[in-house]
Structure formats: structure tokens, C-alpha cells
Amino acid sequence: MRIDILTLFPEMFEPLKESILGRALEKDLFQLNLINIRDFSLDKHKKVDDYIFGGGDGMLMTPQPLYDAIMSVKTEDSYTIYMSPKGTVLTQKKVCNLATNYNHLIIVCGHYEGIDQRIIDLCIDEQVSIGDYVLTGGELPAMVLVDSVARFIPEVLGSDTSAEDESFSDGLLEYPQYTRPREFMGLSVPEVLLNGNHKEIEKWKLEQKRIETEKFRPDLLDK
Ligand code: 4H6
């Protein structure tokens, strides 16, 4: 998997180089390219924004640098996503589909009031939103998308965990989990988890998933 991120603020993506994704990048399990849209500006002052026709507050990202930046990374099999509040909302199912169906994602991050509509019309395959709230730019949403997609790449997660085998894959939330010590601040680990009866443990886990989902996200049970 190759992911190209087009942004005016490539330094914002440093956190992706930590922890699990950092290790996966070092191991070349996927490729993350950060492209600074400003590098493509043909303006003598490297300008990348301009006033909005028809009036209205703020500035818009101007089409030329963006178009040239997208064209510089676009390939026959690439799929170009624009992070936007107008997009279809990201779900675990959508993440799984993106991770499974594409080898090359291009993610465009808007800043200021967004980008010129003609870039959307000419270059964008799909607009994606990470939820119904507004942020100052598409960079945080892009990081969320990269993280969620990367977890589906084989070997990114440890050998004993897989993205399919957890919360949401079966539409249920995770059961409560415990580690040592067996007792902490007067609270004990449920006895069933300690007795080594694996059949009973599996039954308990499924029961707990249903209880947790009913309690915290009853809407998921209706689906
Ligand atoms: C595109 C269009 C994504 C991108 C407008 C982006 C939330 C999400 C942005 C804007 C985003 C999301 C510019 C609109 C600033 C508000 C960047 N916000 N905005 N939900 N912001 O995925 O003003």
C-alpha cells in the first residue's frame, strides 16, 4: 500500500511516525509520502490561497498548486480522497473496503475554507468525512484515515491481533479486559477468566460483548 498525502502542513503528520505505524513504516509494510502543496506553486511568492469569488469570509486554496501536486503523484491505479465535512462518514466497513480495494491512496487535505470546486470536479474520486463536526483543516481527518486503513495491512498489527478480529468486525463492542494483578483497589478480575475453561471463557466474552453494546451503543444492535 502506498499513501500520498497532499497538504500545506506536512509537519502535522509527525505523530504517524510513532508507535505501531512508525514500526510498520520502518519495516516498509506501507509507504507514506508527504507532499507539500506549496512546493508546486508557480506564483513568485509561492502563494497557495486566494479570495473567494462572490464574496464570503476567508480564503480558498487556489487550483494550480493543488492540480500540479495531484498530477505529480497520480497513477493508473490511484484513488483520490478529499477529507471534507461533506463526505460520506467513515465507518469500519468503509475503512476495510478502502484497505482491501486499493493499493494507492492519494489524500488531499484542505485548509482555510477548503479548495476550489474545480479540483473536486476534476481530480477527486470521493469525499470522506470522519464525523459530523468541523475542524480547521483536513490534516487530522487524514491521519485518522491513514491509521485506520494501515491497521488492515498484513503484519502492521502484531502477529496475535488482526483488524478483522475485534470491535466492529462483528458489529459488537469489545468485552471488558483485565491484566495483572488479580485484585486492584478491592476490585477482582472476573473468576471465569482465571479458571482456564476456554469454552466457558468464549461464552462469557460473547455475552459481555452484547451487554457492553446494549449499554453503550444500543444503536449498533439495531443494524
Ligand atoms: C474541506 C472543506 C474534514 C475541508 C471545508 C475537514 C472536518 C472534516 C475543510 C473545510 C474539515 C471531517 C475549512 C470547513 C474550515 C470549516 C477542513 N473539517 N473546512 N469531518 N475541515 O472529516 O472551515
PDB file of C-alpha atoms and ligand atoms in Angstrom:
ATOM      1  CA  MET A   1       0.000   0.000   0.000  1.00  0.00           C
ATOM      2  CA  ARG A   2       1.185   3.470  -0.936  1.00  0.00           C
ATOM      3  CA  ILE A   3      -0.435   6.552   0.616  1.00  0.00           C
ATOM      4  CA  ASP A   4       0.358  10.053  -0.672  1.00  0.00           C
ATOM      5  CA  ILE A   5      -0.776  12.956   1.494  1.00  0.00           C
ATOM      6  CA  LEU A   6      -1.099  16.401  -0.098  1.00  0.00           C
ATOM      7  CA  THR A   7      -1.045  19.160   2.489  1.00  0.00           C
ATOM      8  CA  LEU A   8       0.225  22.650   3.247  1.00  0.00           C
ATOM      9  CA  PHE A   9       1.382  21.365   6.656  1.00  0.00           C
ATOM     10  CA  PRO A  10       3.389  18.127   6.267  1.00  0.00           C
ATOM     11  CA  GLU A  11       4.898  18.555   9.770  1.00  0.00           C
ATOM     12  CA  MET A  12       1.458  17.862  11.222  1.00  0.00           C
ATOM     13  CA  PHE A  13       1.884  14.187  10.234  1.00  0.00           C
ATOM     14  CA  GLU A  14       4.883  13.524  12.520  1.00  0.00           C
ATOM     15  CA  PRO A  15       2.701  11.643  15.074  1.00  0.00           C
ATOM     16  CA  LEU A  16       2.082   8.888  12.477  1.00  0.00           C
ATOM     17  CA  LYS A  17       5.789   8.016  12.704  1.00  0.00           C
ATOM     18  CA  GLU A  18       5.410   6.912  16.348  1.00  0.00           C
ATOM     19  CA  SER A  19       4.441   3.579  17.846  1.00  0.00           C
ATOM     20  CA  ILE A  20       2.796   0.871  15.714  1.00  0.00           C
ATOM     21  CA  LEU A  21       2.647   2.830  12.445  1.00  0.00           C
ATOM     22  CA  GLY A  22       6.220   4.061  12.934  1.00  0.00           C
ATOM     23  CA  ARG A  23       7.420   0.482  13.227  1.00  0.00           C
ATOM     24  CA  ALA A  24       5.388  -0.523  10.149  1.00  0.00           C
ATOM     25  CA  LEU A  25       6.958   2.337   8.147  1.00  0.00           C
ATOM     26  CA  GLU A  26      10.456   1.284   9.235  1.00  0.00           C
ATOM     27  CA  LYS A  27       9.660  -2.266   8.128  1.00  0.00           C
ATOM     28  CA  ASP A  28       8.375  -0.924   4.747  1.00  0.00           C
ATOM     29  CA  LEU A  29       4.986  -2.577   5.297  1.00  0.00           C
ATOM     30  CA  PHE A  30       3.473   0.514   3.666  1.00  0.00           C
ATOM     31  CA  GLN A  31       4.727   3.747   2.150  1.00  0.00           C
ATOM     32  CA  LEU A  32       3.688   7.205   3.383  1.00  0.00           C
ATOM     33  CA  ASN A  33       4.628  10.171   1.169  1.00  0.00           C
ATOM     34  CA  LEU A  34       4.077  13.697   2.437  1.00  0.00           C
ATOM     35  CA  ILE A  35       3.783  16.231  -0.355  1.00  0.00           C
ATOM     36  CA  ASN A  36       3.830  19.961   0.382  1.00  0.00           C
ATOM     37  CA  ILE A  37       1.326  21.605  -1.981  1.00  0.00           C
ATOM     38  CA  ARG A  38       3.244  24.895  -1.645  1.00  0.00           C
ATOM     39  CA  ASP A  39       6.230  23.324  -3.459  1.00  0.00           C
ATOM     40  CA  PHE A  40       4.068  23.250  -6.607  1.00  0.00           C
ATOM     41  CA  SER A  41       3.036  26.913  -6.556  1.00  0.00           C
ATOM     42  CA  LEU A  42       4.200  28.716  -9.704  1.00  0.00           C
ATOM     43  CA  ASP A  43       3.476  32.074  -8.054  1.00  0.00           C
ATOM     44  CA  LYS A  44       6.588  34.172  -7.425  1.00  0.00           C
ATOM     45  CA  HIS A  45       5.704  34.367  -3.713  1.00  0.00           C
ATOM     46  CA  LYS A  46       4.650  30.668  -3.565  1.00  0.00           C
ATOM     47  CA  LYS A  47       1.090  31.794  -2.838  1.00  0.00           C
ATOM     48  CA  VAL A  48      -1.432  28.945  -2.426  1.00  0.00           C
ATOM     49  CA  ASP A  49      -4.654  30.755  -1.414  1.00  0.00           C
ATOM     50  CA  ASP A  50      -6.892  33.490  -2.805  1.00  0.00           C
ATOM     51  CA  TYR A  51     -10.109  35.401  -2.150  1.00  0.00           C
ATOM     52  CA  ILE A  52     -13.443  33.695  -2.827  1.00  0.00           C
ATOM     53  CA  PHE A  53     -15.477  34.756  -5.884  1.00  0.00           C
ATOM     54  CA  GLY A  54     -18.884  36.063  -4.866  1.00  0.00           C
ATOM     55  CA  GLY A  55     -17.570  37.205  -1.523  1.00  0.00           C
ATOM     56  CA  GLY A  56     -17.683  35.470   1.818  1.00  0.00           C
ATOM     57  CA  ASP A  57     -15.193  35.230   4.636  1.00  0.00           C
ATOM     58  CA  GLY A  58     -11.746  33.704   4.391  1.00  0.00           C
ATOM     59  CA  MET A  59      -9.577  32.288   1.650  1.00  0.00           C
ATOM     60  CA  LEU A  60      -9.704  29.272  -0.618  1.00  0.00           C
ATOM     61  CA  MET A  61      -6.839  27.056  -1.749  1.00  0.00           C
ATOM     62  CA  THR A  62      -6.097  28.065  -5.324  1.00  0.00           C
ATOM     63  CA  PRO A  63      -6.332  25.339  -8.020  1.00  0.00           C
ATOM     64  CA  GLN A  64      -2.936  25.468  -9.781  1.00  0.00           C
ATOM     65  CA  PRO A  65      -0.608  24.196  -6.997  1.00  0.00           C
ATOM     66  CA  LEU A  66      -3.129  21.544  -5.966  1.00  0.00           C
ATOM     67  CA  TYR A  67      -3.721  20.318  -9.518  1.00  0.00           C
ATOM     68  CA  ASP A  68       0.002  20.042 -10.228  1.00  0.00           C
ATOM     69  CA  ALA A  69       0.634  18.314  -6.874  1.00  0.00           C
ATOM     70  CA  ILE A  70      -2.096  15.730  -7.554  1.00  0.00           C
ATOM     71  CA  MET A  71      -0.847  15.116 -11.113  1.00  0.00           C
ATOM     72  CA  SER A  72       2.686  14.547  -9.790  1.00  0.00           C
ATOM     73  CA  VAL A  73       1.555  11.526  -7.725  1.00  0.00           C
ATOM     74  CA  LYS A  74      -1.462  10.229  -9.685  1.00  0.00           C
ATOM     75  CA  THR A  75      -1.045   6.764 -11.203  1.00  0.00           C
ATOM     76  CA  GLU A  76      -3.237   4.350 -13.199  1.00  0.00           C
ATOM     77  CA  ASP A  77      -4.437   2.610 -10.022  1.00  0.00           C
ATOM     78  CA  SER A  78      -4.571   5.537  -7.569  1.00  0.00           C
ATOM     79  CA  TYR A  79      -7.765   6.590  -5.772  1.00  0.00           C
ATOM     80  CA  THR A  80      -8.019  10.231  -4.696  1.00  0.00           C
ATOM     81  CA  ILE A  81      -9.852  11.168  -1.494  1.00  0.00           C
ATOM     82  CA  TYR A  82     -10.654  14.669  -0.233  1.00  0.00           C
ATOM     83  CA  MET A  83     -11.193  14.952   3.537  1.00  0.00           C
ATOM     84  CA  SER A  84     -14.308  17.117   3.897  1.00  0.00           C
ATOM     85  CA  PRO A  85     -17.329  17.631   6.171  1.00  0.00           C
ATOM     86  CA  LYS A  86     -19.421  16.982   3.015  1.00  0.00           C
ATOM     87  CA  GLY A  87     -18.011  13.462   2.606  1.00  0.00           C
ATOM     88  CA  THR A  88     -19.533  10.095   3.366  1.00  0.00           C
ATOM     89  CA  VAL A  89     -18.850   9.310   7.012  1.00  0.00           C
ATOM     90  CA  LEU A  90     -16.015   6.877   7.698  1.00  0.00           C
ATOM     91  CA  THR A  91     -17.033   3.559   9.263  1.00  0.00           C
ATOM     92  CA  GLN A  92     -15.008   0.425   9.975  1.00  0.00           C
ATOM     93  CA  LYS A  93     -16.675  -1.194   6.947  1.00  0.00           C
ATOM     94  CA  LYS A  94     -15.604   1.701   4.718  1.00  0.00           C
ATOM     95  CA  VAL A  95     -12.041   1.539   6.115  1.00  0.00           C
ATOM     96  CA  CYS A  96     -11.953  -2.201   5.332  1.00  0.00           C
ATOM     97  CA  ASN A  97     -13.172  -1.577   1.765  1.00  0.00           C
ATOM     98  CA  LEU A  98     -10.560   1.134   1.122  1.00  0.00           C
ATOM     99  CA  ALA A  99      -7.764  -1.034   2.558  1.00  0.00           C
ATOM    100  CA  THR A 100      -8.864  -4.071   0.534  1.00  0.00           C
ATOM    101  CA  ASN A 101      -9.694  -2.475  -2.827  1.00  0.00           C
ATOM    102  CA  TYR A 102      -6.831  -0.007  -3.317  1.00  0.00           C
ATOM    103  CA  ASN A 103      -3.031  -0.191  -3.404  1.00  0.00           C
ATOM    104  CA  HIS A 104      -2.517   3.525  -3.837  1.00  0.00           C
ATOM    105  CA  LEU A 105      -4.447   6.235  -2.000  1.00  0.00           C
ATOM    106  CA  ILE A 106      -3.967   9.964  -2.543  1.00  0.00           C
ATOM    107  CA  ILE A 107      -5.390  12.020   0.321  1.00  0.00           C
ATOM    108  CA  VAL A 108      -5.982  15.745  -0.233  1.00  0.00           C
ATOM    109  CA  CYS A 109      -6.124  17.949   2.875  1.00  0.00           C
ATOM    110  CA  GLY A 110      -7.960  21.261   2.618  1.00  0.00           C
ATOM    111  CA  HIS A 111      -7.167  24.201   4.854  1.00  0.00           C
ATOM    112  CA  TYR A 112      -8.629  27.713   5.187  1.00  0.00           C
ATOM    113  CA  GLU A 113     -12.177  27.499   3.712  1.00  0.00           C
ATOM    114  CA  GLY A 114     -11.328  24.458   1.581  1.00  0.00           C
ATOM    115  CA  ILE A 115     -10.395  24.063  -2.097  1.00  0.00           C
ATOM    116  CA  ASP A 116     -11.677  25.354  -5.455  1.00  0.00           C
ATOM    117  CA  GLN A 117     -14.681  23.264  -6.623  1.00  0.00           C
ATOM    118  CA  ARG A 118     -12.977  22.550  -9.966  1.00  0.00           C
ATOM    119  CA  ILE A 119     -10.309  20.451  -8.224  1.00  0.00           C
ATOM    120  CA  ILE A 120     -13.110  18.357  -6.697  1.00  0.00           C
ATOM    121  CA  ASP A 121     -14.773  18.028 -10.120  1.00  0.00           C
ATOM    122  CA  LEU A 122     -11.539  17.208 -11.975  1.00  0.00           C
ATOM    123  CA  CYS A 123      -9.469  15.161  -9.535  1.00  0.00           C
ATOM    124  CA  ILE A 124     -11.402  13.818  -6.553  1.00  0.00           C
ATOM    125  CA  ASP A 125     -12.839  10.282  -6.655  1.00  0.00           C
ATOM    126  CA  GLU A 126     -14.543  10.515  -3.270  1.00  0.00           C
ATOM    127  CA  GLN A 127     -15.032  12.911  -0.363  1.00  0.00           C
ATOM    128  CA  VAL A 128     -14.683  11.339   3.084  1.00  0.00           C
ATOM    129  CA  SER A 129     -15.633  12.794   6.488  1.00  0.00           C
ATOM    130  CA  ILE A 130     -14.520  11.416   9.855  1.00  0.00           C
ATOM    131  CA  GLY A 131     -17.701  12.616  11.572  1.00  0.00           C
ATOM    132  CA  ASP A 132     -20.211  15.411  11.865  1.00  0.00           C
ATOM    133  CA  TYR A 133     -18.044  18.177  13.278  1.00  0.00           C
ATOM    134  CA  VAL A 134     -15.876  20.908  11.780  1.00  0.00           C
ATOM    135  CA  LEU A 135     -12.082  21.169  12.045  1.00  0.00           C
ATOM    136  CA  THR A 136      -9.630  23.844  10.861  1.00  0.00           C
ATOM    137  CA  GLY A 137      -8.160  21.520   8.232  1.00  0.00           C
ATOM    138  CA  GLY A 138      -8.288  18.071   6.675  1.00  0.00           C
ATOM    139  CA  GLU A 139      -4.951  17.018   8.251  1.00  0.00           C
ATOM    140  CA  LEU A 140      -6.363  15.440  11.441  1.00  0.00           C
ATOM    141  CA  PRO A 141      -9.056  13.585   9.422  1.00  0.00           C
ATOM    142  CA  ALA A 142      -6.320  12.344   7.020  1.00  0.00           C
ATOM    143  CA  MET A 143      -4.320  10.990   9.984  1.00  0.00           C
ATOM    144  CA  VAL A 144      -7.416   9.170  11.238  1.00  0.00           C
ATOM    145  CA  LEU A 145      -7.941   7.642   7.791  1.00  0.00           C
ATOM    146  CA  VAL A 146      -4.290   6.561   7.429  1.00  0.00           C
ATOM    147  CA  ASP A 147      -4.224   4.982  10.890  1.00  0.00           C
ATOM    148  CA  SER A 148      -7.479   3.089  10.385  1.00  0.00           C
ATOM    149  CA  VAL A 149      -6.506   1.823   6.901  1.00  0.00           C
ATOM    150  CA  ALA A 150      -2.928   0.868   7.896  1.00  0.00           C
ATOM    151  CA  ARG A 151      -4.257  -1.490  10.573  1.00  0.00           C
ATOM    152  CA  PHE A 152      -5.628  -3.688   7.771  1.00  0.00           C
ATOM    153  CA  ILE A 153      -2.221  -4.095   6.109  1.00  0.00           C
ATOM    154  CA  PRO A 154      -0.848  -7.569   6.930  1.00  0.00           C
ATOM    155  CA  GLU A 155       1.800  -7.572   9.701  1.00  0.00           C
ATOM    156  CA  VAL A 156       1.184  -3.931  10.751  1.00  0.00           C
ATOM    157  CA  LEU A 157      -0.516  -5.185  13.889  1.00  0.00           C
ATOM    158  CA  GLY A 158       1.266  -7.795  15.981  1.00  0.00           C
ATOM    159  CA  SER A 159       1.024 -11.435  14.891  1.00  0.00           C
ATOM    160  CA  ASP A 160      -1.602 -12.260  17.546  1.00  0.00           C
ATOM    161  CA  THR A 161      -4.003  -9.421  16.690  1.00  0.00           C
ATOM    162  CA  SER A 162      -5.827  -8.710  13.465  1.00  0.00           C
ATOM    163  CA  ALA A 163      -8.027  -5.825  12.391  1.00  0.00           C
ATOM    164  CA  GLU A 164     -10.870  -8.184  11.462  1.00  0.00           C
ATOM    165  CA  ASP A 165     -10.879  -9.873  14.872  1.00  0.00           C
ATOM    166  CA  GLU A 166     -12.122  -7.119  17.159  1.00  0.00           C
ATOM    167  CA  SER A 167     -14.680  -4.409  17.911  1.00  0.00           C
ATOM    168  CA  PHE A 168     -16.947  -3.617  14.936  1.00  0.00           C
ATOM    169  CA  SER A 169     -15.942  -6.588  12.757  1.00  0.00           C
ATOM    170  CA  ASP A 170     -18.977  -8.428  14.151  1.00  0.00           C
ATOM    171  CA  GLY A 171     -20.812  -5.162  14.848  1.00  0.00           C
ATOM    172  CA  LEU A 172     -20.308  -5.554  18.601  1.00  0.00           C
ATOM    173  CA  LEU A 173     -18.153  -3.671  21.108  1.00  0.00           C
ATOM    174  CA  GLU A 174     -15.256  -5.335  22.918  1.00  0.00           C
ATOM    175  CA  TYR A 175     -15.779  -7.228  26.209  1.00  0.00           C
ATOM    176  CA  PRO A 176     -14.109  -5.811  29.368  1.00  0.00           C
ATOM    177  CA  GLN A 177     -10.425  -6.789  29.582  1.00  0.00           C
ATOM    178  CA  TYR A 178      -8.131  -7.267  32.568  1.00  0.00           C
ATOM    179  CA  THR A 179      -4.427  -7.789  33.230  1.00  0.00           C
ATOM    180  CA  ARG A 180      -2.430  -8.416  36.413  1.00  0.00           C
ATOM    181  CA  PRO A 181      -2.858  -8.038  39.351  1.00  0.00           C
ATOM    182  CA  ARG A 182      -5.857 -10.272  40.047  1.00  0.00           C
ATOM    183  CA  GLU A 183      -7.067  -7.735  42.600  1.00  0.00           C
ATOM    184  CA  PHE A 184      -6.670  -3.940  42.343  1.00  0.00           C
ATOM    185  CA  MET A 185      -8.146  -1.386  44.791  1.00  0.00           C
ATOM    186  CA  GLY A 186     -10.532  -4.048  46.042  1.00  0.00           C
ATOM    187  CA  LEU A 187     -11.787  -4.940  42.545  1.00  0.00           C
ATOM    188  CA  SER A 188     -11.237  -8.514  41.335  1.00  0.00           C
ATOM    189  CA  VAL A 189     -10.831  -9.939  37.838  1.00  0.00           C
ATOM    190  CA  PRO A 190     -13.967 -11.994  36.958  1.00  0.00           C
ATOM    191  CA  GLU A 191     -13.416 -15.580  38.169  1.00  0.00           C
ATOM    192  CA  VAL A 192     -14.363 -17.142  34.794  1.00  0.00           C
ATOM    193  CA  LEU A 193     -11.252 -15.591  33.144  1.00  0.00           C
ATOM    194  CA  LEU A 194      -8.932 -17.297  35.641  1.00  0.00           C
ATOM    195  CA  ASN A 195     -10.241 -20.879  35.674  1.00  0.00           C
ATOM    196  CA  GLY A 196      -8.798 -21.949  32.301  1.00  0.00           C
ATOM    197  CA  ASN A 197     -12.123 -23.260  30.929  1.00  0.00           C
ATOM    198  CA  HIS A 198     -11.801 -21.895  27.390  1.00  0.00           C
ATOM    199  CA  LYS A 199     -15.296 -22.853  26.275  1.00  0.00           C
ATOM    200  CA  GLU A 200     -16.785 -21.020  29.257  1.00  0.00           C
ATOM    201  CA  ILE A 201     -14.475 -18.036  28.635  1.00  0.00           C
ATOM    202  CA  GLU A 202     -15.599 -17.722  24.988  1.00  0.00           C
ATOM    203  CA  LYS A 203     -19.248 -17.857  26.086  1.00  0.00           C
ATOM    204  CA  TRP A 204     -18.582 -15.127  28.685  1.00  0.00           C
ATOM    205  CA  LYS A 205     -16.826 -12.906  26.119  1.00  0.00           C
ATOM    206  CA  LEU A 206     -19.749 -13.040  23.652  1.00  0.00           C
ATOM    207  CA  GLU A 207     -22.257 -12.396  26.434  1.00  0.00           C
ATOM    208  CA  GLN A 208     -20.186  -9.403  27.632  1.00  0.00           C
ATOM    209  CA  LYS A 209     -19.928  -8.004  24.086  1.00  0.00           C
ATOM    210  CA  ARG A 210     -23.735  -7.992  23.878  1.00  0.00           C
ATOM    211  CA  ILE A 211     -24.019  -6.368  27.328  1.00  0.00           C
ATOM    212  CA  GLU A 212     -21.430  -3.653  26.513  1.00  0.00           C
ATOM    213  CA  THR A 213     -23.071  -2.886  23.158  1.00  0.00           C
ATOM    214  CA  GLU A 214     -26.558  -2.692  24.705  1.00  0.00           C
ATOM    215  CA  LYS A 215     -25.206  -0.389  27.434  1.00  0.00           C
ATOM    216  CA  PHE A 216     -23.002   1.998  25.401  1.00  0.00           C
ATOM    217  CA  ARG A 217     -24.178   1.776  21.766  1.00  0.00           C
ATOM    218  CA  PRO A 218     -27.676   0.238  21.560  1.00  0.00           C
ATOM    219  CA  ASP A 219     -27.959   1.773  18.065  1.00  0.00           C
ATOM    220  CA  LEU A 220     -25.380  -0.781  16.826  1.00  0.00           C
ATOM    221  CA  LEU A 221     -27.690  -3.672  17.772  1.00  0.00           C
ATOM    222  CA  ASP A 222     -30.458  -2.316  15.513  1.00  0.00           C
ATOM    223  CA  LYS A 223     -28.205  -2.707  12.455  1.00  0.00           C
TER     224      LYS A 223
HETATM  225  C1  4H6 B   1     -12.928  20.755   3.190  1.00  0.00           C
HETATM  226  C2  4H6 B   1     -13.890  21.734   3.135  1.00  0.00           C
HETATM  227  C3  4H6 B   1     -12.897  17.437   7.352  1.00  0.00           C
HETATM  228  C4  4H6 B   1     -12.091  20.651   4.299  1.00  0.00           C
HETATM  229  C5  4H6 B   1     -14.020  22.617   4.191  1.00  0.00           C
HETATM  230  C6  4H6 B   1     -12.292  18.651   7.096  1.00  0.00           C
HETATM  231  C7  4H6 B   1     -13.973  18.396   9.244  1.00  0.00           C
HETATM  232  C8  4H6 B   1     -13.733  17.312   8.440  1.00  0.00           C
HETATM  233  C9  4H6 B   1     -12.212  21.532   5.356  1.00  0.00           C
HETATM  234  C10 4H6 B   1     -13.198  22.528   5.295  1.00  0.00           C
HETATM  235  C11 4H6 B   1     -12.563  19.724   7.933  1.00  0.00           C
HETATM  236  C12 4H6 B   1     -14.388  15.991   8.745  1.00  0.00           C
HETATM  237  C13 4H6 B   1     -12.423  24.531   6.397  1.00  0.00           C
HETATM  238  C14 4H6 B   1     -14.697  23.735   6.753  1.00  0.00           C
HETATM  239  C15 4H6 B   1     -12.516  25.284   7.678  1.00  0.00           C
HETATM  240  C16 4H6 B   1     -14.725  24.539   8.009  1.00  0.00           C
HETATM  241  C17 4H6 B   1     -11.306  21.373   6.557  1.00  0.00           C
HETATM  242  N1  4H6 B   1     -13.395  19.557   8.989  1.00  0.00           N
HETATM  243  N2  4H6 B   1     -13.349  23.425   6.354  1.00  0.00           N
HETATM  244  N3  4H6 B   1     -15.484  15.984   9.488  1.00  0.00           N
HETATM  245  N4  4H6 B   1     -12.045  20.988   7.728  1.00  0.00           N
HETATM  246  O1  4H6 B   1     -13.905  14.968   8.290  1.00  0.00           O
HETATM  247  O2  4H6 B   1     -13.861  25.652   7.923  1.00  0.00           O
END
